[in-house]
mmCIF file of C-alpha atoms and ligand atoms in Angstrom:
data_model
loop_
_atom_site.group_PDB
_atom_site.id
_atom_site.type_symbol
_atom_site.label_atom_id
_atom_site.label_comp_id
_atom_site.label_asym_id
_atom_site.label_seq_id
_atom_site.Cartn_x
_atom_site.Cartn_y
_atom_site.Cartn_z
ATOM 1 C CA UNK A 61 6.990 -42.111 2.256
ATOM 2 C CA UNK A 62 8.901 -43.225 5.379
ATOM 3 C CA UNK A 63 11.333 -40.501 6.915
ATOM 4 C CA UNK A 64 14.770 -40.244 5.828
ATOM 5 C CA UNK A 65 17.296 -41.443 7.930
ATOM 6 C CA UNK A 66 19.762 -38.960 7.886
ATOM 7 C CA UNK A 67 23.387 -39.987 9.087
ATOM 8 C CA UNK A 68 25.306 -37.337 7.378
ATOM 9 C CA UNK A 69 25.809 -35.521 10.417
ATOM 10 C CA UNK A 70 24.622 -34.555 13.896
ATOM 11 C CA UNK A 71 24.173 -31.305 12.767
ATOM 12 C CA UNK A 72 20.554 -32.225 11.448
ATOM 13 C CA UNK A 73 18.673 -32.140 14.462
ATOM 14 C CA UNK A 74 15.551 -30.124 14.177
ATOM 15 C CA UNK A 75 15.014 -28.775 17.554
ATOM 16 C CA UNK A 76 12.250 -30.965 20.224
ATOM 17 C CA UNK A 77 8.800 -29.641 21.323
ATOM 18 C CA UNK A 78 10.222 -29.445 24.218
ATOM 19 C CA UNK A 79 12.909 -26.980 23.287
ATOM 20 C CA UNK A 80 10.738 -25.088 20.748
ATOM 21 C CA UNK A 81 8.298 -24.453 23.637
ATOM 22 C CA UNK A 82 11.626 -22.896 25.336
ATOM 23 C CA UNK A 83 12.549 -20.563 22.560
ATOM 24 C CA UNK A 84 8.991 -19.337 22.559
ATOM 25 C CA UNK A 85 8.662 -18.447 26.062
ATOM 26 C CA UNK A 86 12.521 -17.215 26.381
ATOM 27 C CA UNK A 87 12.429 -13.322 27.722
ATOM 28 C CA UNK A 88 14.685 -11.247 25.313
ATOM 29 C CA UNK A 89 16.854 -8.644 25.394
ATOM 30 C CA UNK A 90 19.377 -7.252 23.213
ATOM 31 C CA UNK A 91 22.336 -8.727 23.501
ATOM 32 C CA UNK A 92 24.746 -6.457 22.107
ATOM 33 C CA UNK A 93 24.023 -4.091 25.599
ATOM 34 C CA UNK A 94 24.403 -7.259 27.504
ATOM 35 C CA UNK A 95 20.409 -7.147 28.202
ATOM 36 C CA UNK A 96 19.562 -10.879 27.094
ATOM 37 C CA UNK A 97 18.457 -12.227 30.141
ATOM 38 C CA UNK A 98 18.493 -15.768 28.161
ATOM 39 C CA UNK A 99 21.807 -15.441 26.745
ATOM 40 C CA UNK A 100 22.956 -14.196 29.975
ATOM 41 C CA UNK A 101 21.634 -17.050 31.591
ATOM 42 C CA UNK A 102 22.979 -19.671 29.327
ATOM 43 C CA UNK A 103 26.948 -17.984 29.217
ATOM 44 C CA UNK A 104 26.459 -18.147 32.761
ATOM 45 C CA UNK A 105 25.466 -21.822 32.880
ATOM 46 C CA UNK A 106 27.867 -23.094 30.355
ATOM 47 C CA UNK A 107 30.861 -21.461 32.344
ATOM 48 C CA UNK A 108 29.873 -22.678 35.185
ATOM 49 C CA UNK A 109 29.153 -25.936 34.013
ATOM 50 C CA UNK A 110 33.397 -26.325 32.827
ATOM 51 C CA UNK A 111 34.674 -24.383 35.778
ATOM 52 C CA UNK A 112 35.148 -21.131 33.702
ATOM 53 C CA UNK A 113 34.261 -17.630 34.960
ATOM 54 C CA UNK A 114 32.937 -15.980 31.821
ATOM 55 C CA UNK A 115 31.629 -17.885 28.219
ATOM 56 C CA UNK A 116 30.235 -16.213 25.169
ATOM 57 C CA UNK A 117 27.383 -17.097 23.145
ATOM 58 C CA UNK A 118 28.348 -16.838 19.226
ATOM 59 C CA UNK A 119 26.451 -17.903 16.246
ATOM 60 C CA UNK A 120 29.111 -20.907 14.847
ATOM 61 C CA UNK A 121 31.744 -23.283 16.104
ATOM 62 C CA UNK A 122 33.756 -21.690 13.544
ATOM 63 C CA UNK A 123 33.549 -18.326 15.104
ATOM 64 C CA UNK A 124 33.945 -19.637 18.471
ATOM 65 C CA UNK A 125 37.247 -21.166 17.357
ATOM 66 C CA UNK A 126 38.271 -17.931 15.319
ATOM 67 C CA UNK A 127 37.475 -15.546 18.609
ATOM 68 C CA UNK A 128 39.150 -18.134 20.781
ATOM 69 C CA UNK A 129 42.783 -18.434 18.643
ATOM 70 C CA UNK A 130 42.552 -14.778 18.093
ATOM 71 C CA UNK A 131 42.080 -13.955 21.567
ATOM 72 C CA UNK A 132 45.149 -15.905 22.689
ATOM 73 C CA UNK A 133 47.424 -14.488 19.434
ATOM 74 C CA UNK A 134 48.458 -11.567 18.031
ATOM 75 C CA UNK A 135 49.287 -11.191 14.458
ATOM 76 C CA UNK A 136 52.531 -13.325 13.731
ATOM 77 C CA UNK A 137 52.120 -15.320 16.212
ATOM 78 C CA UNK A 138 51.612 -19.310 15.722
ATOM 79 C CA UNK A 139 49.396 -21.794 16.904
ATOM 80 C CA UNK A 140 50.262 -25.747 16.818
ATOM 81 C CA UNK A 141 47.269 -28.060 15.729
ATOM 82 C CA UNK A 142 46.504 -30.993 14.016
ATOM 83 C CA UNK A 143 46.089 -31.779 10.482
ATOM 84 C CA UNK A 144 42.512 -32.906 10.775
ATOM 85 C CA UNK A 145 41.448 -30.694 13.147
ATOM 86 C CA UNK A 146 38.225 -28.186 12.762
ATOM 87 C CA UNK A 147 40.320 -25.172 13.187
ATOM 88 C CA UNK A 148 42.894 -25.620 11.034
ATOM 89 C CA UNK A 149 41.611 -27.659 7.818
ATOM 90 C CA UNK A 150 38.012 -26.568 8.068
ATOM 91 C CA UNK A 151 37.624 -23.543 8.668
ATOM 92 C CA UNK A 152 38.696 -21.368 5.256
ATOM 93 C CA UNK A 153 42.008 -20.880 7.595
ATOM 94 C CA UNK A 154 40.129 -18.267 9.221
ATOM 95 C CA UNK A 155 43.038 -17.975 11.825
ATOM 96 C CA UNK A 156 45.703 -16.856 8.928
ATOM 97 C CA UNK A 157 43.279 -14.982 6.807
ATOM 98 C CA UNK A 158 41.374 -12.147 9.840
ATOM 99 C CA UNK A 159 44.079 -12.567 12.524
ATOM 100 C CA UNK A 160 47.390 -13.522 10.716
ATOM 101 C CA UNK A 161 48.162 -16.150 12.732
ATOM 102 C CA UNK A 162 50.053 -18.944 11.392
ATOM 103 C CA UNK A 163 48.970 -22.463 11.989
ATOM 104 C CA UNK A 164 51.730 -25.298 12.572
ATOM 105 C CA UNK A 165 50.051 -28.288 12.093
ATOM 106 C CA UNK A 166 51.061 -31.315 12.789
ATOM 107 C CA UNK A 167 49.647 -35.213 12.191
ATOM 108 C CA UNK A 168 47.729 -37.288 14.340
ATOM 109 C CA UNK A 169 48.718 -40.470 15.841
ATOM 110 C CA UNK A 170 46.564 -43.185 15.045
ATOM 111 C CA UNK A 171 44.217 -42.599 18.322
ATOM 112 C CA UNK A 172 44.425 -38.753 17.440
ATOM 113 C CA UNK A 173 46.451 -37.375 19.653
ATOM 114 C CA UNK A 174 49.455 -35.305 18.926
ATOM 115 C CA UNK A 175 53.068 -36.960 20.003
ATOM 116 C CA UNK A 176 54.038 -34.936 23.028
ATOM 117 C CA UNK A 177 57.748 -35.036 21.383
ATOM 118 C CA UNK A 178 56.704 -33.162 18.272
ATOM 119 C CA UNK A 179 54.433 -30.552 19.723
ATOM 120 C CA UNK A 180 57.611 -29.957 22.112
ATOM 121 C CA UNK A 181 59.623 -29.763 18.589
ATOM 122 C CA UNK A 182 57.935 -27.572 16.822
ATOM 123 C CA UNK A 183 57.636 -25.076 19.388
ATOM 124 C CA UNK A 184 60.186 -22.052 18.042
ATOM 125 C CA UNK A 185 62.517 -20.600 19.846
ATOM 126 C CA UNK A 186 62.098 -16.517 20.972
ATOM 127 C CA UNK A 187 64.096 -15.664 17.739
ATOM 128 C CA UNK A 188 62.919 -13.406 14.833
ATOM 129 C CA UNK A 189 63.175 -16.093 12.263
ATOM 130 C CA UNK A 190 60.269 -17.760 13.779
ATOM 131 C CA UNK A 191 57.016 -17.047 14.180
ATOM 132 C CA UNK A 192 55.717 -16.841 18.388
ATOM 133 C CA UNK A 193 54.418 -19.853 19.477
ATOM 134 C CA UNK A 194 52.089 -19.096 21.845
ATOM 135 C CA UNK A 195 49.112 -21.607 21.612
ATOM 136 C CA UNK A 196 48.086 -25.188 21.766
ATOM 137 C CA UNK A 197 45.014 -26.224 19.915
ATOM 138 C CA UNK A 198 43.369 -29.693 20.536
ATOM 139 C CA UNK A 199 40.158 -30.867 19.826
ATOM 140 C CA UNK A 200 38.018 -33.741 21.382
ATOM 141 C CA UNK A 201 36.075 -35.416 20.198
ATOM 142 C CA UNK A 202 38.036 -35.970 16.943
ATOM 143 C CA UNK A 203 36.552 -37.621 14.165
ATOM 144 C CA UNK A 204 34.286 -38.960 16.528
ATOM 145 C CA UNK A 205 37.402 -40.579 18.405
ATOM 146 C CA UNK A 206 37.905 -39.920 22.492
ATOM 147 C CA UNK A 207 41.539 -38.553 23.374
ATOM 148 C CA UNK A 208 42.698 -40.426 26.407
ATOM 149 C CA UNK A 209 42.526 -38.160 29.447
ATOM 150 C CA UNK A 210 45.977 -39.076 30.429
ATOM 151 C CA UNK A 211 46.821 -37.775 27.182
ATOM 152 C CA UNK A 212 45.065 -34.456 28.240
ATOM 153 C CA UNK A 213 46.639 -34.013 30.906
ATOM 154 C CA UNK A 214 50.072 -34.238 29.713
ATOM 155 C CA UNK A 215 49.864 -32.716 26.648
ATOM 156 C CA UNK A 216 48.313 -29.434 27.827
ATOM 157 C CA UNK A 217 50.331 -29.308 30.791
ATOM 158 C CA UNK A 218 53.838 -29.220 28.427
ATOM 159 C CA UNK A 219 52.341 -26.312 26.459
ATOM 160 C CA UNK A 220 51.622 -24.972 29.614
ATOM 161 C CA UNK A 221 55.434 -25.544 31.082
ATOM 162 C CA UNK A 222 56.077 -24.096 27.719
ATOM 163 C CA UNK A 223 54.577 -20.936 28.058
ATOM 164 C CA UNK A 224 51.856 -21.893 25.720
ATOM 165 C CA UNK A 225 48.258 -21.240 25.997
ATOM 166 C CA UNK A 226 45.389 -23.773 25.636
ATOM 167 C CA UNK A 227 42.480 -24.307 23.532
ATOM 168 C CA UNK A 228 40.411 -26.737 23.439
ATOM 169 C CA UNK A 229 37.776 -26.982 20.223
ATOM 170 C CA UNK A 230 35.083 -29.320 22.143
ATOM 171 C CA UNK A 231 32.281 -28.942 19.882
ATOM 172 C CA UNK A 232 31.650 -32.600 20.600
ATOM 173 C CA UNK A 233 32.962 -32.144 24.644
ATOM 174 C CA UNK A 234 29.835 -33.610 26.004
ATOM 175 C CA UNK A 235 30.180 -36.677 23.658
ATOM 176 C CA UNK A 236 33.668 -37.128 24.861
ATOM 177 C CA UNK A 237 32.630 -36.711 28.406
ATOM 178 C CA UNK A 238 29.661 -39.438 28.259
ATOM 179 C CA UNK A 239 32.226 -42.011 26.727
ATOM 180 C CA UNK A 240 34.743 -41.392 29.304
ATOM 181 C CA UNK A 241 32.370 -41.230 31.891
ATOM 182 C CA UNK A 242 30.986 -44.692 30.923
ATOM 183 C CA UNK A 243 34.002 -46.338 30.498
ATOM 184 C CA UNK A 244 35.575 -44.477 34.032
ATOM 185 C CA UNK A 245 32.716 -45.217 35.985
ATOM 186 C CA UNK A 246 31.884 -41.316 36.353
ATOM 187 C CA UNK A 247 29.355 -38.579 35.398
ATOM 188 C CA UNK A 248 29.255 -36.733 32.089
ATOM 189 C CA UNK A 249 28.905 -33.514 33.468
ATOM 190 C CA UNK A 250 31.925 -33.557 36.007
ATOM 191 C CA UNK A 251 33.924 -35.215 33.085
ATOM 192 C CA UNK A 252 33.185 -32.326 30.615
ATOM 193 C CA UNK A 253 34.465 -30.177 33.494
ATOM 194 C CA UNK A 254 37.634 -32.243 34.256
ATOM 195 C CA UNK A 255 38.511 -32.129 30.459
ATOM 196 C CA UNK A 256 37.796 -28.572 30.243
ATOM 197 C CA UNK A 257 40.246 -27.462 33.164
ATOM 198 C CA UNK A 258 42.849 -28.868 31.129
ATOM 199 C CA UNK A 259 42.412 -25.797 28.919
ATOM 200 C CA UNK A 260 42.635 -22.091 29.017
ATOM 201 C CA UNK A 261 39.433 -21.701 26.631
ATOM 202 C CA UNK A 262 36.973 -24.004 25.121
ATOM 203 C CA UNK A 263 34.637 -24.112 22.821
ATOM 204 C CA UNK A 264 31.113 -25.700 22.982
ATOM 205 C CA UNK A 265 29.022 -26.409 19.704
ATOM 206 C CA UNK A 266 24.740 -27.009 21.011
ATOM 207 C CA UNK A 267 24.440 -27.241 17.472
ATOM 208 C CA UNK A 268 26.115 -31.029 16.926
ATOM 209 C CA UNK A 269 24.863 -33.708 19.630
ATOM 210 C CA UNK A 270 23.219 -31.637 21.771
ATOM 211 C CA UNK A 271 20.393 -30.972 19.233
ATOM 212 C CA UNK A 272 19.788 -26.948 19.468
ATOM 213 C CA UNK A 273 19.378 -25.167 15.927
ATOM 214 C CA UNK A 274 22.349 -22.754 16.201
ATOM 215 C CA UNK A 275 25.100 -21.597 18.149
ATOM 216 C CA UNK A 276 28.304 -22.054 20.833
ATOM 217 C CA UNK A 277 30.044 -20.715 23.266
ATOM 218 C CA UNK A 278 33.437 -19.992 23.919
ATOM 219 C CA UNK A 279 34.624 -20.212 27.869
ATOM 220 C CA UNK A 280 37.441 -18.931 29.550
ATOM 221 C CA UNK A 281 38.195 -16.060 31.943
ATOM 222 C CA UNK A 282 36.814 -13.164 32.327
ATOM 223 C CA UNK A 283 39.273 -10.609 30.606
ATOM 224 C CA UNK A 284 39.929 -13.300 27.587
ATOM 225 C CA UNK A 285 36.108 -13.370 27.311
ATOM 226 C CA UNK A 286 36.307 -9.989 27.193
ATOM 227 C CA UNK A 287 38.836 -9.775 23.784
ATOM 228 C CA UNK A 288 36.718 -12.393 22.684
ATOM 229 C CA UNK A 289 33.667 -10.240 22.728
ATOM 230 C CA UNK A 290 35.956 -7.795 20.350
ATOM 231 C CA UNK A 291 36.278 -10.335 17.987
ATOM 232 C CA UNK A 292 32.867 -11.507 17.770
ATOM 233 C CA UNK A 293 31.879 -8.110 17.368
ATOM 234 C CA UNK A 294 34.212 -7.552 14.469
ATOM 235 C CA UNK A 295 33.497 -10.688 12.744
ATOM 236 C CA UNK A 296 29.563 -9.591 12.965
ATOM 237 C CA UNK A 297 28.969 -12.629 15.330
ATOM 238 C CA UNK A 298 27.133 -9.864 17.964
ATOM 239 C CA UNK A 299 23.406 -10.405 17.897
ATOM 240 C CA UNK A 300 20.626 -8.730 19.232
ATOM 241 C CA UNK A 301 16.909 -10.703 20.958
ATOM 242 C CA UNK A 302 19.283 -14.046 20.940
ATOM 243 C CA UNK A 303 17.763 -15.009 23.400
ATOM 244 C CA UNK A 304 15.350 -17.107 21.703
ATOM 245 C CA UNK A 305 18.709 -19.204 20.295
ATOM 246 C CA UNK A 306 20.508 -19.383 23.419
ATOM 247 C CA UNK A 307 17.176 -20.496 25.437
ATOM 248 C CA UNK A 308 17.341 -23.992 23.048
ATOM 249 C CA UNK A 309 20.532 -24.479 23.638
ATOM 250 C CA UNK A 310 20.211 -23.937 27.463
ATOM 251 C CA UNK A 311 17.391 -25.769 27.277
ATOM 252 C CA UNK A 312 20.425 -28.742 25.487
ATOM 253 C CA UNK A 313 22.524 -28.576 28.522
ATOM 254 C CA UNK A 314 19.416 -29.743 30.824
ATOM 255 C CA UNK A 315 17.784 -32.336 28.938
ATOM 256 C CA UNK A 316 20.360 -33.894 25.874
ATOM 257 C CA UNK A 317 24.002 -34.629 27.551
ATOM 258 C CA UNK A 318 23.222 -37.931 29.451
ATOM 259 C CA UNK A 319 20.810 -39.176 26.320
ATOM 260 C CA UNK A 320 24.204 -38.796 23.969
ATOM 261 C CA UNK A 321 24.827 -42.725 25.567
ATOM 262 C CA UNK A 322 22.292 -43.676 23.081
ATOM 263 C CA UNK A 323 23.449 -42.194 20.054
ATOM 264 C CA UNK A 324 27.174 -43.382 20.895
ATOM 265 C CA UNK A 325 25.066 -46.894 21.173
ATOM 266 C CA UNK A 326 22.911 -47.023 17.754
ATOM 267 C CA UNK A 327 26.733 -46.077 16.614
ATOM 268 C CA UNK A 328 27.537 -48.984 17.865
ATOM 269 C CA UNK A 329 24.852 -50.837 16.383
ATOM 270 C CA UNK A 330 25.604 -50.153 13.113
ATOM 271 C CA UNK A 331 29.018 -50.787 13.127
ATOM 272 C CA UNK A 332 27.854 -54.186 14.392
ATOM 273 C CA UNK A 333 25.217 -54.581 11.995
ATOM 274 C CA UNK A 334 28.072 -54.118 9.054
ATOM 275 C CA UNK A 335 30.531 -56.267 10.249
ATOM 276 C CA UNK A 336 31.470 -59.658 7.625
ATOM 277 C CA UNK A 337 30.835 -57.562 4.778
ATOM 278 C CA UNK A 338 33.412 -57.941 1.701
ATOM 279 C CA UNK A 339 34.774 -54.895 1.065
ATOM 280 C CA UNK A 340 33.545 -52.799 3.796
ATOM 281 C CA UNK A 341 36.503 -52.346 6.911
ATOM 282 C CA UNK A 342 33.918 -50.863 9.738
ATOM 283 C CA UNK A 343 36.056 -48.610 12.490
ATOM 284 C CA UNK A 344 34.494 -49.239 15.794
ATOM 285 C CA UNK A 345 33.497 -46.461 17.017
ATOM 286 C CA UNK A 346 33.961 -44.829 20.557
ATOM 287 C CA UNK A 347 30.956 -42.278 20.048
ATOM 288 C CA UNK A 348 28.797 -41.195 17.651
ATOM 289 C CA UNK A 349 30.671 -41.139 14.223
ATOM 290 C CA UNK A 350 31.316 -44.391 12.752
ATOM 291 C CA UNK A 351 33.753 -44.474 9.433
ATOM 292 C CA UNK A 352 33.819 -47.226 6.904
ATOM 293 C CA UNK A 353 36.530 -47.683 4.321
ATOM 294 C CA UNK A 354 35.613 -49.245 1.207
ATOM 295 C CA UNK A 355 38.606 -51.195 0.167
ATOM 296 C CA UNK A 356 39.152 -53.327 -3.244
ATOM 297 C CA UNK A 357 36.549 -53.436 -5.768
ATOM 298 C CA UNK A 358 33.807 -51.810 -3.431
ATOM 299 C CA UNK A 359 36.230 -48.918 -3.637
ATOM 300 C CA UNK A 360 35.280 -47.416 -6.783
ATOM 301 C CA UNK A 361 31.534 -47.876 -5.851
ATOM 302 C CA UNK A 362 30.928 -45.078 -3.225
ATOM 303 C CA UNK A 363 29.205 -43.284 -5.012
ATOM 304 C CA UNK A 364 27.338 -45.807 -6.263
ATOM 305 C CA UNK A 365 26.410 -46.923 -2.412
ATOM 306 C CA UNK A 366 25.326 -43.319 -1.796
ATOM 307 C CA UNK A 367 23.229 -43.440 -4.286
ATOM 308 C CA UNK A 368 21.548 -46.569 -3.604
ATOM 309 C CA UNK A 369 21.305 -45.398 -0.146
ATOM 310 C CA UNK A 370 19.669 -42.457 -0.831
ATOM 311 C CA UNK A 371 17.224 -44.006 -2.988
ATOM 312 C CA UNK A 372 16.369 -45.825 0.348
ATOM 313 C CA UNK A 373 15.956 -42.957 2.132
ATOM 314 C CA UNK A 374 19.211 -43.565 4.014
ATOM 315 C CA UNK A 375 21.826 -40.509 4.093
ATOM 316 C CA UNK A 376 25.508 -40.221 4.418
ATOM 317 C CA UNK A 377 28.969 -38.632 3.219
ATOM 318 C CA UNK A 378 31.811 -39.821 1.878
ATOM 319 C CA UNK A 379 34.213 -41.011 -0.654
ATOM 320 C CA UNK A 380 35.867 -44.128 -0.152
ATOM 321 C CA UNK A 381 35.929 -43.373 3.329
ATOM 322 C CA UNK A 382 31.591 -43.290 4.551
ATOM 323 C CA UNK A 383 30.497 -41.369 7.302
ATOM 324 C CA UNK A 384 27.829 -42.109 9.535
ATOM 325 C CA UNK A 385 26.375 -39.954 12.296
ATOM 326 C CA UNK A 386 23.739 -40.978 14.834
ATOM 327 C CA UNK A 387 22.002 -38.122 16.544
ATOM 328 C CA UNK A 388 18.766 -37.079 18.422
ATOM 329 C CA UNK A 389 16.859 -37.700 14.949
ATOM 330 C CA UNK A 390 17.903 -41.563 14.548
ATOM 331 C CA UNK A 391 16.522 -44.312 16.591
ATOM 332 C CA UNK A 392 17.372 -48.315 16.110
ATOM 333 C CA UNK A 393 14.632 -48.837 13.718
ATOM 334 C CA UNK A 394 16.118 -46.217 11.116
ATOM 335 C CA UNK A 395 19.913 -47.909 11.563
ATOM 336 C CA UNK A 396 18.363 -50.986 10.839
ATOM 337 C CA UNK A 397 16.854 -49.841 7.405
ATOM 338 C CA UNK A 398 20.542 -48.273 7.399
ATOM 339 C CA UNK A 399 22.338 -51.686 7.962
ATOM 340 C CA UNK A 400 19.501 -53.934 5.714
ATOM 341 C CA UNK A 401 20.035 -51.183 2.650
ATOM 342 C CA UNK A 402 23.856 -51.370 2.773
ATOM 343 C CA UNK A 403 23.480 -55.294 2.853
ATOM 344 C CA UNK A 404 21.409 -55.128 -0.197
ATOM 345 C CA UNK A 405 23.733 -53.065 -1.772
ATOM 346 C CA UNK A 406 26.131 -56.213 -1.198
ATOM 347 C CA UNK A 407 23.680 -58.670 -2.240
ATOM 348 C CA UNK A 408 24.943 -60.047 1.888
HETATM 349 C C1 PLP B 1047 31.129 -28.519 13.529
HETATM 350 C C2 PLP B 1047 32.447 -28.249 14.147
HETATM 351 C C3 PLP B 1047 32.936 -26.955 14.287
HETATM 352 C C4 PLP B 1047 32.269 -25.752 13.694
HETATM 353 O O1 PLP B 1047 30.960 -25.575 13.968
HETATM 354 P P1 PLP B 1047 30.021 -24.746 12.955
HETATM 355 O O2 PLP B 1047 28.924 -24.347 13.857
HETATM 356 O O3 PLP B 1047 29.637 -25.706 11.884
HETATM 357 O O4 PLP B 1047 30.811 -23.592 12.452
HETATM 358 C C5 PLP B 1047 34.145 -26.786 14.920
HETATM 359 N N1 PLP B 1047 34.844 -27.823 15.379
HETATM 360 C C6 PLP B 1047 34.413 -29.084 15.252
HETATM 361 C C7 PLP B 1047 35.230 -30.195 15.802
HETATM 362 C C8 PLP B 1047 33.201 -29.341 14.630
HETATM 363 O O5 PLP B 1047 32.788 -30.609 14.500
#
């Protein structure tokens, strides 16, 4: 049997020859006495890489996130995010439930950014009804969709003329850097920088696009890195000969940011490859997710498509509302049999 095709996320990557031969040959240490010389190496890289002067390696994006909002808040303290953002809807409200910190979330525009009026809004006043404010959390990508850098810039520097800190949950940053950088004319590298100095902290996931088997890294300055560190270590995120983990996704930062064009493209492809279908309303996508809404009678037959997909070898996620993400795993041939399966399922 043919390989699957497996578009239900990025996250299904299994790590390159290349990068396995990396992890094999990484020297180790234990990390916990800061004697990793490949973890060292790769926080060392990855904050230099955004302009930071310390990062920390942690097992999860989750735990990234969770270290990062409870490094910038105290308990009854508040941080403002969107609905649909990792660290507020998908995370078991990990924020509220280890550091009590309440979230104010608020929705997303239709591009997914947050109106500058209403995060000014719902900033509270220094009063004890009210929770502190004392954090901005965005995230880019979101949902696969770039936030304009204009949009950046002005919402993190109101938060900052605010008094608030910034975080920035960039688990797909390096997807959000190669768009912009293709459509500014720029490089991806100095874009993931420019984005990230809009921020206080950021988090990096080498476990999405970038194809490594596990792990982030939170980035920021040295003494936030250093509460961070606390956190990690109390939500058992400190490991020991890491080394091995951080040395694939080191060996991710040299060799899988600029080839991220090419999954944003086979993105692209399929979206193309769906369009005039009855029933199907394809969202062009910007990088590598692609949605699909299945509107009137298809409606009631997601699961139905799944199914049929999945009987072609062809994986995704989603009810009434599909998900599709290319990766290092997917080439054109494999969104073809995507596109040509979904047809059939149309009888188009
Ligand atoms: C995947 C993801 C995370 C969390 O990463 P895990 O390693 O799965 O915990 C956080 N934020 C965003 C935007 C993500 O896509």
């Amino acid at each position: 049997m043919t390989k699957s095709v497996d578009l239900r996320s990025d996250t299904v990557t299994q790590p390159t020859a290349g990068m396995r031969a990396a992890m094999a040959s990484a020297p180790l240490g234990d990390d916990v006495f800061g004697d990793d010389p490949s973890v060292n190496a790769l926080q060392d890289k990855i904050a230099g890489l955004l302009g930071f002067e310390a990062a920390l390696f942690v097992p999860t994006g989750t735990q990234s996130n969770l270290c990062g909002i409870l490094s910038h808040c105290q308990r009854g303290d508040e941080y403002i995010v969107g609905q649909m953002q990792h660290c507020y809807r998908w995370e078991g409200g990990g924020a509220a439930v280890f550091g009590s910190v309440q979230p104010q979330p608020l929705n997303h525009q239709p591009d997914g950014t947050l109106a500058l009026a209403e995060i000014e809004a719902s900033i509270k006043p220094d009063d004890p009804h009210f929770a502190r404010t004392r954090l901005l959390a965005l995230e880019n990508t979101l949902g696969g969709k770039l936030l304009p850098f204009s949009y950046i810039q002005q919402a993190t520097a109101l938060a900052k003329s605010k008094g608030l800190a910034r975080h920035l949950d960039g688990a797909r940053l390096f997807n959000a850097a190669v768009a912009q950088a293709a459509a500014a004319g720029g490089e991806a590298r100095a874009e993931a920088r420019r984005i990230a100095q809009c921020f206080d902290s950021v988090s990096v996931c080498f476990s999405k696009g970038l194809g490594a088997p596990v792990g982030s890294a939170l980035c920021g300055s040295r003494e936030f890195i250093a509460r961070a560190r606390r956190v990690r270590k109390m939500a058992g995120g400190a490991m020991r000969q890491a080394g091995m983990l951080a040395a694939a996704a080191s060996y991710a930062l040299d060799h899988h940011v600029e080839r991220l064009a090419e999954d944003h493209a086979l993105a692209q492809r399929l979206a193309q490859g769906l369009a005039g279908i009855d029933g199907l309303q394809v969202e062009a996508p910007q990088t590598n997710i692609m949605f699909v809404d299945l509107t009137g009678p298809a409606r009631e037959q997601s699961d139905a498509l799944l199914k049929h997909l999945a009987g072609q070898g062809v994986l995704a996620t989603g009810l009434y509302r599909l998900r599709f993400a290319t990766h290092l795993d997917v080439d054109a041939e494999g969104i073809d049999r995507a596109i040509a399966a979904i047809r059939q399922f149309f009888g188009k």
